[in-house]
PDB file of C-alpha atoms in Angstrom:
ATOM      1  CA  UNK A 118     -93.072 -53.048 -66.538  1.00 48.00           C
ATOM      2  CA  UNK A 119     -92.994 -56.362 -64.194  1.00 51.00           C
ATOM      3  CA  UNK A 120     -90.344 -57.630 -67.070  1.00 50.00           C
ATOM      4  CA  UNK A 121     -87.579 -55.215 -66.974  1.00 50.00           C
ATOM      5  CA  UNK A 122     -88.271 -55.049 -63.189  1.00 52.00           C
ATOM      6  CA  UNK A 123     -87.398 -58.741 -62.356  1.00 51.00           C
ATOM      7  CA  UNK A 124     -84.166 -58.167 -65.349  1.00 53.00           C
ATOM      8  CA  UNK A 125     -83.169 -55.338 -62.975  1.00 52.00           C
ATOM      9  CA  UNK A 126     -83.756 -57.667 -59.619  1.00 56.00           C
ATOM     10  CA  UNK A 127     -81.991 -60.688 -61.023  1.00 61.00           C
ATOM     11  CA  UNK A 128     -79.259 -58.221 -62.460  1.00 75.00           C
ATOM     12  CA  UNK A 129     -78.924 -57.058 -58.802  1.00 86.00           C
ATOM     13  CA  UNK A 130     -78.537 -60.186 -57.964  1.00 87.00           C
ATOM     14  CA  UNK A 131     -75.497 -61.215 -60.024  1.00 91.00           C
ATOM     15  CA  UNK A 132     -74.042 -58.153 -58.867  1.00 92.00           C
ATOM     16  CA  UNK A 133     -74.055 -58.741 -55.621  1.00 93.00           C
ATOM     17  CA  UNK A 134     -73.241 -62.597 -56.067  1.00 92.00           C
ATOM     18  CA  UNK A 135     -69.540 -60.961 -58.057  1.00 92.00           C
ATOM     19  CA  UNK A 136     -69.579 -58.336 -54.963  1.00 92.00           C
ATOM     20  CA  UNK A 137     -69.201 -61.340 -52.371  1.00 91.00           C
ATOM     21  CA  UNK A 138     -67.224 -63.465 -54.726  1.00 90.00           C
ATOM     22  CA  UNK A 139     -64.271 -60.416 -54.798  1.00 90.00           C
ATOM     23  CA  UNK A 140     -64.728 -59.508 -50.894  1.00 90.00           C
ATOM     24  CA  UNK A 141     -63.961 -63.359 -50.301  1.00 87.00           C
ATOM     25  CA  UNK A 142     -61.002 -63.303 -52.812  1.00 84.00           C
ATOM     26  CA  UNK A 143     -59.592 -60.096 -51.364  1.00 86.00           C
ATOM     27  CA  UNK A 144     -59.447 -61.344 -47.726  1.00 81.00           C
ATOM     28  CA  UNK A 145     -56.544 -64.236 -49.135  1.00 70.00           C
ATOM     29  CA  UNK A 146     -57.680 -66.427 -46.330  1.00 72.00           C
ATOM     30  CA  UNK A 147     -61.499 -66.233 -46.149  1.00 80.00           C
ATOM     31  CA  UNK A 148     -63.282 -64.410 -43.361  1.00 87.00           C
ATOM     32  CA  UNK A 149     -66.779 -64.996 -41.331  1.00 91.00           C
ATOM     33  CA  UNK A 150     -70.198 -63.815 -43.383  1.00 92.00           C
ATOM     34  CA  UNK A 151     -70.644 -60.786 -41.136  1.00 92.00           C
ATOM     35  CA  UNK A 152     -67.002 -59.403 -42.561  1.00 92.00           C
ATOM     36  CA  UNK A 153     -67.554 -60.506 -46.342  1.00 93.00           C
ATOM     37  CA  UNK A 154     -71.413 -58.778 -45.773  1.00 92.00           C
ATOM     38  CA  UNK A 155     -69.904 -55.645 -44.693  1.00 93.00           C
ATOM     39  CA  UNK A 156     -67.224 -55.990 -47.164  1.00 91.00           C
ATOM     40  CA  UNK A 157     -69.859 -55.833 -49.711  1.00 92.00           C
ATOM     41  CA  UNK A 158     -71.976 -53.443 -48.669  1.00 93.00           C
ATOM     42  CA  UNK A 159     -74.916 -55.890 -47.882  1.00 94.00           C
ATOM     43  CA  UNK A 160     -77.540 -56.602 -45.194  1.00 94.00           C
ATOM     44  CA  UNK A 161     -76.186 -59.891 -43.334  1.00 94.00           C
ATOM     45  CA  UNK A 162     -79.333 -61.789 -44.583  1.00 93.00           C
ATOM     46  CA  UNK A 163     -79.003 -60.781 -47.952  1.00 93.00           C
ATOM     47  CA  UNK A 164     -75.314 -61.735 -48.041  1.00 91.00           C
ATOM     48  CA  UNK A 165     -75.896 -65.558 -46.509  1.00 92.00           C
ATOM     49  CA  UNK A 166     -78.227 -66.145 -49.117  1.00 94.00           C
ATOM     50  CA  UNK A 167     -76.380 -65.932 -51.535  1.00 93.00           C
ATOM     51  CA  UNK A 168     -73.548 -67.419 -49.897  1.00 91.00           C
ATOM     52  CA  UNK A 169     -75.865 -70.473 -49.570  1.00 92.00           C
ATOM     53  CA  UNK A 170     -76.605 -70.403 -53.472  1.00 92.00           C
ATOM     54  CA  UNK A 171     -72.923 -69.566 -53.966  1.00 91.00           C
ATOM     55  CA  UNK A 172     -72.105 -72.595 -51.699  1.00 88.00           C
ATOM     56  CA  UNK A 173     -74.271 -74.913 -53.624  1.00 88.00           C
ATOM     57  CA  UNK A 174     -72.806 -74.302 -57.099  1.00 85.00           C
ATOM     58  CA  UNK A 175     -69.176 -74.919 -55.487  1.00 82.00           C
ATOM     59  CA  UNK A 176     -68.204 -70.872 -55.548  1.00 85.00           C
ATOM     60  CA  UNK A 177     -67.665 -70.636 -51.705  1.00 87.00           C
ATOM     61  CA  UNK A 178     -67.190 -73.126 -49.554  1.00 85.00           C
ATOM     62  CA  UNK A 179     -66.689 -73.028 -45.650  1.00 84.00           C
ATOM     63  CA  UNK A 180     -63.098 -73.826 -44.055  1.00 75.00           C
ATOM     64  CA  UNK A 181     -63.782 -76.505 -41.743  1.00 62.00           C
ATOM     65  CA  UNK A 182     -66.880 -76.496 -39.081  1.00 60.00           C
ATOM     66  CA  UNK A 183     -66.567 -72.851 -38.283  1.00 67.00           C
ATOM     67  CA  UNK A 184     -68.223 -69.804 -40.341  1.00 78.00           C
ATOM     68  CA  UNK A 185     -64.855 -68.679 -42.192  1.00 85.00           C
ATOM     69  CA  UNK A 186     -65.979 -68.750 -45.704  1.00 89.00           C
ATOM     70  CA  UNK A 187     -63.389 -69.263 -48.529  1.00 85.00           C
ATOM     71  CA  UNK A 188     -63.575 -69.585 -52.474  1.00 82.00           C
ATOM     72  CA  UNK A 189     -65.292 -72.713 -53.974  1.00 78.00           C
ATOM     73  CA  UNK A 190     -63.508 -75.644 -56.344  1.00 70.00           C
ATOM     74  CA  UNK A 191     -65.858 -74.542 -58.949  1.00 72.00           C
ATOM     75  CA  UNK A 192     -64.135 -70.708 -58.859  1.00 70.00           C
ATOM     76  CA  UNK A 193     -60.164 -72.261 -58.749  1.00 61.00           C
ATOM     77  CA  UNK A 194     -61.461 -75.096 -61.591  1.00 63.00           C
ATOM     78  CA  UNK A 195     -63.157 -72.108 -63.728  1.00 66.00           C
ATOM     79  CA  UNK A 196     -59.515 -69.512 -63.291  1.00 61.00           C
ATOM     80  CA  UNK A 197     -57.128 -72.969 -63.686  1.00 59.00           C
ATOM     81  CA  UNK A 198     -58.614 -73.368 -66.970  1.00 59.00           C
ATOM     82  CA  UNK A 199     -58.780 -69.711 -68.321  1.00 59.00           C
ATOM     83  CA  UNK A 200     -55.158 -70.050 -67.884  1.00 57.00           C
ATOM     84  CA  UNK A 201     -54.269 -73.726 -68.553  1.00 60.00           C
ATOM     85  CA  UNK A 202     -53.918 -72.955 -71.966  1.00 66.00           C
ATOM     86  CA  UNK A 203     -51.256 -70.618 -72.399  1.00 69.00           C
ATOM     87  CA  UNK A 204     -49.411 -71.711 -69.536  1.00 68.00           C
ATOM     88  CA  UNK A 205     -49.482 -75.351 -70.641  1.00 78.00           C
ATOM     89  CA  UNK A 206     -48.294 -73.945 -74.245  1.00 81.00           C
ATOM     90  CA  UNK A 207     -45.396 -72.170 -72.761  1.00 80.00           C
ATOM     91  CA  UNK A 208     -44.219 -74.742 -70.863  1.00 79.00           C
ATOM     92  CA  UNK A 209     -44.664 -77.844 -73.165  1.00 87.00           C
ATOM     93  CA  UNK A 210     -44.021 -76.217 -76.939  1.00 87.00           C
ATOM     94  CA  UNK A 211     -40.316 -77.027 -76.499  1.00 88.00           C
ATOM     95  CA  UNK A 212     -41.308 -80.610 -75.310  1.00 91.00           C
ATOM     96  CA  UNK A 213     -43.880 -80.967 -77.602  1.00 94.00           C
ATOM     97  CA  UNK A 214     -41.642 -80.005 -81.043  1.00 92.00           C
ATOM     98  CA  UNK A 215     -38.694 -82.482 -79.934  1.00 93.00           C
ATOM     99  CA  UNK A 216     -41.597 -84.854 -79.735  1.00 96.00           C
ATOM    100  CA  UNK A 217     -43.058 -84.083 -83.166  1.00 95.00           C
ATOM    101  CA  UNK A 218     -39.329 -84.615 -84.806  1.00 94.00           C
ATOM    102  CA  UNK A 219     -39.104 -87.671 -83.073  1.00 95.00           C
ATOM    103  CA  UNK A 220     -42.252 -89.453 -84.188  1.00 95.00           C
ATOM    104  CA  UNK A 221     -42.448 -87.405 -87.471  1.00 94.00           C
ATOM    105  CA  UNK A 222     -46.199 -87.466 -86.936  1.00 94.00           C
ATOM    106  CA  UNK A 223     -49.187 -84.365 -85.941  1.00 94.00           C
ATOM    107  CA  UNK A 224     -49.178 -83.657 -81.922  1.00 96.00           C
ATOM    108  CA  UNK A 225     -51.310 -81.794 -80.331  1.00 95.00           C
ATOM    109  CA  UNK A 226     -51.771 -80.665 -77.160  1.00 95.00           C
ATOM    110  CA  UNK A 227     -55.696 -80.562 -75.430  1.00 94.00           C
ATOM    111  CA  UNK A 228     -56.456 -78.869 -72.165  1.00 90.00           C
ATOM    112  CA  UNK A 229     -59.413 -79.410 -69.807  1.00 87.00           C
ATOM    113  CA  UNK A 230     -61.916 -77.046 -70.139  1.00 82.00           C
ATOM    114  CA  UNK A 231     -64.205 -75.406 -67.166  1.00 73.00           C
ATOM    115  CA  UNK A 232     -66.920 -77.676 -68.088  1.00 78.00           C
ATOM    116  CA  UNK A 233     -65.239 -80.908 -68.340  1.00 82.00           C
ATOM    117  CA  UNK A 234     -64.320 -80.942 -71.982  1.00 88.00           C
ATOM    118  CA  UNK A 235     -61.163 -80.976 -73.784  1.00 92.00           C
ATOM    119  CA  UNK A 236     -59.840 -77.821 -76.376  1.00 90.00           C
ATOM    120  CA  UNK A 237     -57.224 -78.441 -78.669  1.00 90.00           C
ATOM    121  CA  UNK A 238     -54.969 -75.424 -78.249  1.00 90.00           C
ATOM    122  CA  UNK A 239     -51.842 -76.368 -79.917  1.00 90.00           C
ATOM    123  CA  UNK A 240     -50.437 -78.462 -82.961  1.00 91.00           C
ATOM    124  CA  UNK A 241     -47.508 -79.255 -84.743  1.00 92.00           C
ATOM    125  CA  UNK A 242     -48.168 -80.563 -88.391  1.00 89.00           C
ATOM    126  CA  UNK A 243     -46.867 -83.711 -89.680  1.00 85.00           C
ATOM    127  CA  UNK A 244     -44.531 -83.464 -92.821  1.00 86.00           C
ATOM    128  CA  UNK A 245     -46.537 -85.234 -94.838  1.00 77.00           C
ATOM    129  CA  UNK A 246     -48.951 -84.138 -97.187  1.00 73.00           C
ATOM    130  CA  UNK A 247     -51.396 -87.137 -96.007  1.00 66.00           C
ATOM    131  CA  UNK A 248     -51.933 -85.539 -92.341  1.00 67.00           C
ATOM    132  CA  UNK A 249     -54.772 -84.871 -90.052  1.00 69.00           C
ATOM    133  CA  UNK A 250     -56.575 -81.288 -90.683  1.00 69.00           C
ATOM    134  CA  UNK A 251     -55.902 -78.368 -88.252  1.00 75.00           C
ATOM    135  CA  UNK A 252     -57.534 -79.269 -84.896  1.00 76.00           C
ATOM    136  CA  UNK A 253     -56.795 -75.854 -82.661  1.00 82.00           C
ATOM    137  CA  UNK A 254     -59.852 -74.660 -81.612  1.00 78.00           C
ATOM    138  CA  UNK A 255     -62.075 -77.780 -82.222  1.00 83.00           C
ATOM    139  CA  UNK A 256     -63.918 -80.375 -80.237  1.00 88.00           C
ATOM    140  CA  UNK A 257     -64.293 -84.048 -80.708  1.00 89.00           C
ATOM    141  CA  UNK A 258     -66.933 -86.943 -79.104  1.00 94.00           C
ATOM    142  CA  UNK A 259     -65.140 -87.846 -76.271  1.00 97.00           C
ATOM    143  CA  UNK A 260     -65.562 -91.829 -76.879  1.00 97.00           C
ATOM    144  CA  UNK A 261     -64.485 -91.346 -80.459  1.00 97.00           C
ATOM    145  CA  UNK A 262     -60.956 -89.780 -79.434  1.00 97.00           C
ATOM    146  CA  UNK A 263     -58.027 -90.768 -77.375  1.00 98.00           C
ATOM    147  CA  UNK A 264     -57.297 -88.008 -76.147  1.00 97.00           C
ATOM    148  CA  UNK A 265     -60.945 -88.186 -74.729  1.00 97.00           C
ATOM    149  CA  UNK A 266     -60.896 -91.577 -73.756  1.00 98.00           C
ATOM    150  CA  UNK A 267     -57.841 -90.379 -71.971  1.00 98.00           C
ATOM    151  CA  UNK A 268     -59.849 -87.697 -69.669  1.00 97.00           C
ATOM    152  CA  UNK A 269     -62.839 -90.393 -69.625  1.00 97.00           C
ATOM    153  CA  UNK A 270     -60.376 -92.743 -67.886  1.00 97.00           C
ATOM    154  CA  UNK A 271     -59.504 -90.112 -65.416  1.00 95.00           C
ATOM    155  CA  UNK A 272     -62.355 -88.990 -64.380  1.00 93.00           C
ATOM    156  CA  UNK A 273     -66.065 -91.366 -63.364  1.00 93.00           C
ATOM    157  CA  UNK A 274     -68.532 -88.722 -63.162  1.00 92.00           C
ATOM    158  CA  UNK A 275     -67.533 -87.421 -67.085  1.00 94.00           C
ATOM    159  CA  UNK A 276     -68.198 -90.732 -67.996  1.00 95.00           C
ATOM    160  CA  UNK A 277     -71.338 -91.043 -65.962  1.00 94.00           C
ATOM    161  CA  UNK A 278     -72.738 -87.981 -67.433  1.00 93.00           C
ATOM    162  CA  UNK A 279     -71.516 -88.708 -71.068  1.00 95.00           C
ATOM    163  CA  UNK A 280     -73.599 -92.309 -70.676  1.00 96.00           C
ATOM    164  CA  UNK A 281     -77.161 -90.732 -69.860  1.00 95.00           C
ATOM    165  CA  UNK A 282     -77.225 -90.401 -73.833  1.00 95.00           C
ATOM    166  CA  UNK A 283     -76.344 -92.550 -76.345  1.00 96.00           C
ATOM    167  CA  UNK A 284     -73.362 -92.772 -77.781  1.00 97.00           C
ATOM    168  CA  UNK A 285     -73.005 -91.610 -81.833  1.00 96.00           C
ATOM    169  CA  UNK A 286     -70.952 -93.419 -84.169  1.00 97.00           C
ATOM    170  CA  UNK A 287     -68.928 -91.125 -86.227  1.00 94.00           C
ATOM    171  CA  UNK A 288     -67.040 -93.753 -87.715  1.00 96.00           C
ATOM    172  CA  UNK A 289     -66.706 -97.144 -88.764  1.00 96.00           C
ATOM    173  CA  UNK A 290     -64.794 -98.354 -85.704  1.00 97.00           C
ATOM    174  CA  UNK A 291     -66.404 -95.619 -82.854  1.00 98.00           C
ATOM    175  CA  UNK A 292     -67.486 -97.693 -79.657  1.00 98.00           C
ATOM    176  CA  UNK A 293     -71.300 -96.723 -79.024  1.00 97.00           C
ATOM    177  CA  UNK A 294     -71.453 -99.592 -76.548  1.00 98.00           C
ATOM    178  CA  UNK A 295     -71.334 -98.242 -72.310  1.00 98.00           C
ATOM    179  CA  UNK A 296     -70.073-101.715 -71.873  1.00 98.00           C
ATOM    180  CA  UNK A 297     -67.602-101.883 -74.438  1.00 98.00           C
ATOM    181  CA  UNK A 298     -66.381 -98.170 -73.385  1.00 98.00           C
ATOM    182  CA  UNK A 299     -65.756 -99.206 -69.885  1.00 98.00           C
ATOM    183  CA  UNK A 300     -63.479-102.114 -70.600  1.00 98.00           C
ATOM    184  CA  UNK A 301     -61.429-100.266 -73.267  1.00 98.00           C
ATOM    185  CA  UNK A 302     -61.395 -96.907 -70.471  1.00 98.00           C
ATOM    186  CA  UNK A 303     -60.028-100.390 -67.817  1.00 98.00           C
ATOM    187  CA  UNK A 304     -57.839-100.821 -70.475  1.00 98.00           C
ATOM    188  CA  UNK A 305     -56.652 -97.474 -70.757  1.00 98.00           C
ATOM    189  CA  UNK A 306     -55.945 -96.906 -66.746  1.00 97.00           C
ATOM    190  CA  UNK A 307     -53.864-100.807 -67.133  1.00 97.00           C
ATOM    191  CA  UNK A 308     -51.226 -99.259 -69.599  1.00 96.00           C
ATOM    192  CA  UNK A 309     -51.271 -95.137 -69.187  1.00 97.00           C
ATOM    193  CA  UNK A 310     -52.327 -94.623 -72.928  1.00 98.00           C
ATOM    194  CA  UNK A 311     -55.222 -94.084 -75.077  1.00 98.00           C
ATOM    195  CA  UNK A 312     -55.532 -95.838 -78.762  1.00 98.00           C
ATOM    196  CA  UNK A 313     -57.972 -95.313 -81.432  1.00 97.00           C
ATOM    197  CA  UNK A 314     -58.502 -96.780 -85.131  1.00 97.00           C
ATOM    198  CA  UNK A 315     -61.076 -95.880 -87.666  1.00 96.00           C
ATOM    199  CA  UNK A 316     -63.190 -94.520 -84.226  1.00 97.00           C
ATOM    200  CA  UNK A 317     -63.178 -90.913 -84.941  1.00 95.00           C
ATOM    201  CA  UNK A 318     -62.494 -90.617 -88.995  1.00 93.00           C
ATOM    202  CA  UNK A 319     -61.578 -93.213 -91.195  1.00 94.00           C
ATOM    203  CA  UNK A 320     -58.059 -93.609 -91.826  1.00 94.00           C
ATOM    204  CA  UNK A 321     -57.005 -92.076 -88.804  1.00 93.00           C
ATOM    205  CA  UNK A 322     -55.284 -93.703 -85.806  1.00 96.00           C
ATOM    206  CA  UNK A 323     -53.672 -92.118 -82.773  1.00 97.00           C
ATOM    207  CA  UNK A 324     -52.326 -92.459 -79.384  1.00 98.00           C
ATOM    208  CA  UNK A 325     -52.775 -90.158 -76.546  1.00 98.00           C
ATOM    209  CA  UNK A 326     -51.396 -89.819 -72.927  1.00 98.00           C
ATOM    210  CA  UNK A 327     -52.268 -87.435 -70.100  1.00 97.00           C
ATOM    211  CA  UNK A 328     -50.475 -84.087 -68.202  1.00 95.00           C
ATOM    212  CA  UNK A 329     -51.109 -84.034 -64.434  1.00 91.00           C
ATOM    213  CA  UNK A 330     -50.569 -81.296 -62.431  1.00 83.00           C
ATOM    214  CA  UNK A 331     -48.401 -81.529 -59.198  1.00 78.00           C
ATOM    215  CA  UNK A 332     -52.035 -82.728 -57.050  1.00 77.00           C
ATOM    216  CA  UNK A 333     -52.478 -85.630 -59.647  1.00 86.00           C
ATOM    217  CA  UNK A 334     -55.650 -83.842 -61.585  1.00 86.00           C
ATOM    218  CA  UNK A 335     -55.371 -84.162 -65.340  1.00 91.00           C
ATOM    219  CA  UNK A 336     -54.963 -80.555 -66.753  1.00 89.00           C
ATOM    220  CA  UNK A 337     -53.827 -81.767 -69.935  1.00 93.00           C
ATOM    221  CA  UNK A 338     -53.431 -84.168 -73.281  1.00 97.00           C
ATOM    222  CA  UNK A 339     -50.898 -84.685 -75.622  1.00 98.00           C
ATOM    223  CA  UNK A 340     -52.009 -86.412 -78.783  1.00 97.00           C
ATOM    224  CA  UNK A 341     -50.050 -87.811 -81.699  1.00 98.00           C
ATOM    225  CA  UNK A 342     -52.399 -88.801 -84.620  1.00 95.00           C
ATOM    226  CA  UNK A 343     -51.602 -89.757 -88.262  1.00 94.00           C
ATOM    227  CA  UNK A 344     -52.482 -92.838 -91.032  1.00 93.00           C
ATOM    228  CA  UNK A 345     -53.151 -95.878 -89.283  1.00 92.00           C
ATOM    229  CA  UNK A 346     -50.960 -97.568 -91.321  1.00 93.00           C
ATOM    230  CA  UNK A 347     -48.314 -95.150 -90.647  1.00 93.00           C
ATOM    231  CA  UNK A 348     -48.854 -95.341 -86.901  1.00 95.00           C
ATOM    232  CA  UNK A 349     -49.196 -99.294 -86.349  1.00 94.00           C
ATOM    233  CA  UNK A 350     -45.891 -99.525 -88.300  1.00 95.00           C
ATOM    234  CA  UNK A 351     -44.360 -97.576 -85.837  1.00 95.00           C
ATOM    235  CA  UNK A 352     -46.007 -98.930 -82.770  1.00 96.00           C
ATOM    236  CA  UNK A 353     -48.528 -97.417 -80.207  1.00 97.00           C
ATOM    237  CA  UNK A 354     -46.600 -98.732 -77.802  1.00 97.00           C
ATOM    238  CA  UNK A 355     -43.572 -97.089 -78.821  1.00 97.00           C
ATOM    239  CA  UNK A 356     -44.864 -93.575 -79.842  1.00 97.00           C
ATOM    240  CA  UNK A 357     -46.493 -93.783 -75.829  1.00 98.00           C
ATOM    241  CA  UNK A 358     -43.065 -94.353 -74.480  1.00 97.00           C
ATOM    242  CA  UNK A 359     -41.636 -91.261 -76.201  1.00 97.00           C
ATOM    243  CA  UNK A 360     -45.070 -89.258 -75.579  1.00 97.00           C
ATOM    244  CA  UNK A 361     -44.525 -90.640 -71.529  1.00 97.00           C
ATOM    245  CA  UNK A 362     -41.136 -89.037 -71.392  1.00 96.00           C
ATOM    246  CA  UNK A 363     -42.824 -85.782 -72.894  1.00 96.00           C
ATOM    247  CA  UNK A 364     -45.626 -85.573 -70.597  1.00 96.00           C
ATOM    248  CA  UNK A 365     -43.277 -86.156 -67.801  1.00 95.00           C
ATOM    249  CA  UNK A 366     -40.984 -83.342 -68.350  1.00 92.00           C
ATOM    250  CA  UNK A 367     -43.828 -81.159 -68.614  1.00 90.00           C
ATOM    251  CA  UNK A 368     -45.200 -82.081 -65.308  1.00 90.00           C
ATOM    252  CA  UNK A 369     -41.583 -81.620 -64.396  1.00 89.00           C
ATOM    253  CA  UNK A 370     -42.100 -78.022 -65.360  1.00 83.00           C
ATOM    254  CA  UNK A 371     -45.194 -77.553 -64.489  1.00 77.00           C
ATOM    255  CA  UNK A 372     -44.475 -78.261 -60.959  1.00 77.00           C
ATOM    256  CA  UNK A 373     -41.523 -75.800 -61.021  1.00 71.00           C
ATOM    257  CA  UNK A 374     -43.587 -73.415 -62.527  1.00 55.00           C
ATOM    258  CA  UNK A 375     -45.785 -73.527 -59.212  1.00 51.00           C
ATOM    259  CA  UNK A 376     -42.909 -73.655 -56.408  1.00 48.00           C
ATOM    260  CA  UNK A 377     -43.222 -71.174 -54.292  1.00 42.00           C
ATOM    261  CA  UNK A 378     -39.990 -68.161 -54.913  1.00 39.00           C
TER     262      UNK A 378
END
């Protein structure tokens, strides 16, 4: 059966892909392709190849200009964000409920994903029963949100890939326009917080700021959303202050969470 035989091959293949991803991983340092080959249990040939492939999707990567070969930004993005979540939760719920019973509004907390995306994994509810609906779990257009305006701002080649399509209005007030997108995203980077009104559901307004890790990547958002009414009263300006003062005791803590013992 040619069918199950080229399942089996490409399953073989995968295999041995995993097989060279651990031997690299378990050398700490990275090693030469003879040493991960044998390491694996593979013909030399067999193992460069799919170095190469490995190479080209960012999972290895070689140290320098010799032929040490060491795990790939693609393989630390893809383990940072299995764990960004919980480990962002830990460290910022305390920050994030003195936040909430400051600004008496819903925060949430987004992390970015493995494929360039943001997941809500935390919120604290407003006391009000006029409030935005539970977000955990969910997605939103990133040009529609501020939190995703926020990781748009951050980061050229989302935006670049989010503009090869066009962009859907989901609201009255959603930019759909690349131009208009890039000046509020300018806008965004001048001041060190994202606004929207009326862009993602009507009604709703809210004010985001980012989380950077200790190398300056964004790893996370913090979001406080509520009326628009409710929130222009207050001031965006305002609420970003006390959201800046947040985010920067959780990058505080995130740091010392990483310092070596």
């Amino acid at each position: 059966m040619p069918g199950a035989r080229a399942a089996a091959k490409r399953n073989q293949s995968v295999q041995r892909a995993i097989a060279l991803l651990r031997a690299t991983a378990a050398t700490g340092g990275g090693a030469s392709v003879s040493v991960l080959a044998r390491s694996a249990g593979l013909p030399r040939a067999t193992a460069l190849r799919l170095i190469q492939t490995l190479e080209g999707e960012g999972f290895l990567q070689r140290a320098g200009t010799g032929d040490r070969v060491v795990l790939g930004p693609a393989l630390v993005a893809l383990a940072r964000a299995a764990n960004a979540g919980p480990v962002l939760v830990d460290l910022a719920r305390a920050r994030l409920d003195e936040l909430a019973a400051e600004v008496r509004e819903t925060v949430t907390l987004s992390v970015v994903a493995s494929d360039r995306d943001l997941d809500v994994v935390y919120q604290i509810d407003a006391p009000y029963q006029m409030r935005p609906r539970d977000w955990v779990g969910q997605r939103f257009p990133l040009h529609a949100s501020s939190s995703g305006k926020v990781l748009l701002a951050s980061d050229d080649g989302i935006l670049t890939a989010l503009l090869r399509t066009p962009l859907p209005r989901v609201a009255s007030a959603t930019i759909t326009r690349p131009r208009a997108l890039r000046r509020e995203l300018a806008e965004v980077r001048r001041r060190g917080y994202a606004t929207t009104v009326d862009e993602l559901e009507e009604g709703l307004a809210g004010v985001s700021v980012g989380i950077s890790d200790a190398a300056g990547s964004l790893v996370g958002v913090i979001n406080v959303s509520g009326l628009h009414q409710r929130l222009e009263r207050a001031g965006f300006a305002t609420i970003a202050d006390r959201m800046r003062v947040a985010a920067g005791a959780i990058e505080a803590d995130l740091r010392a969470d990483h310092r070596p013992a």
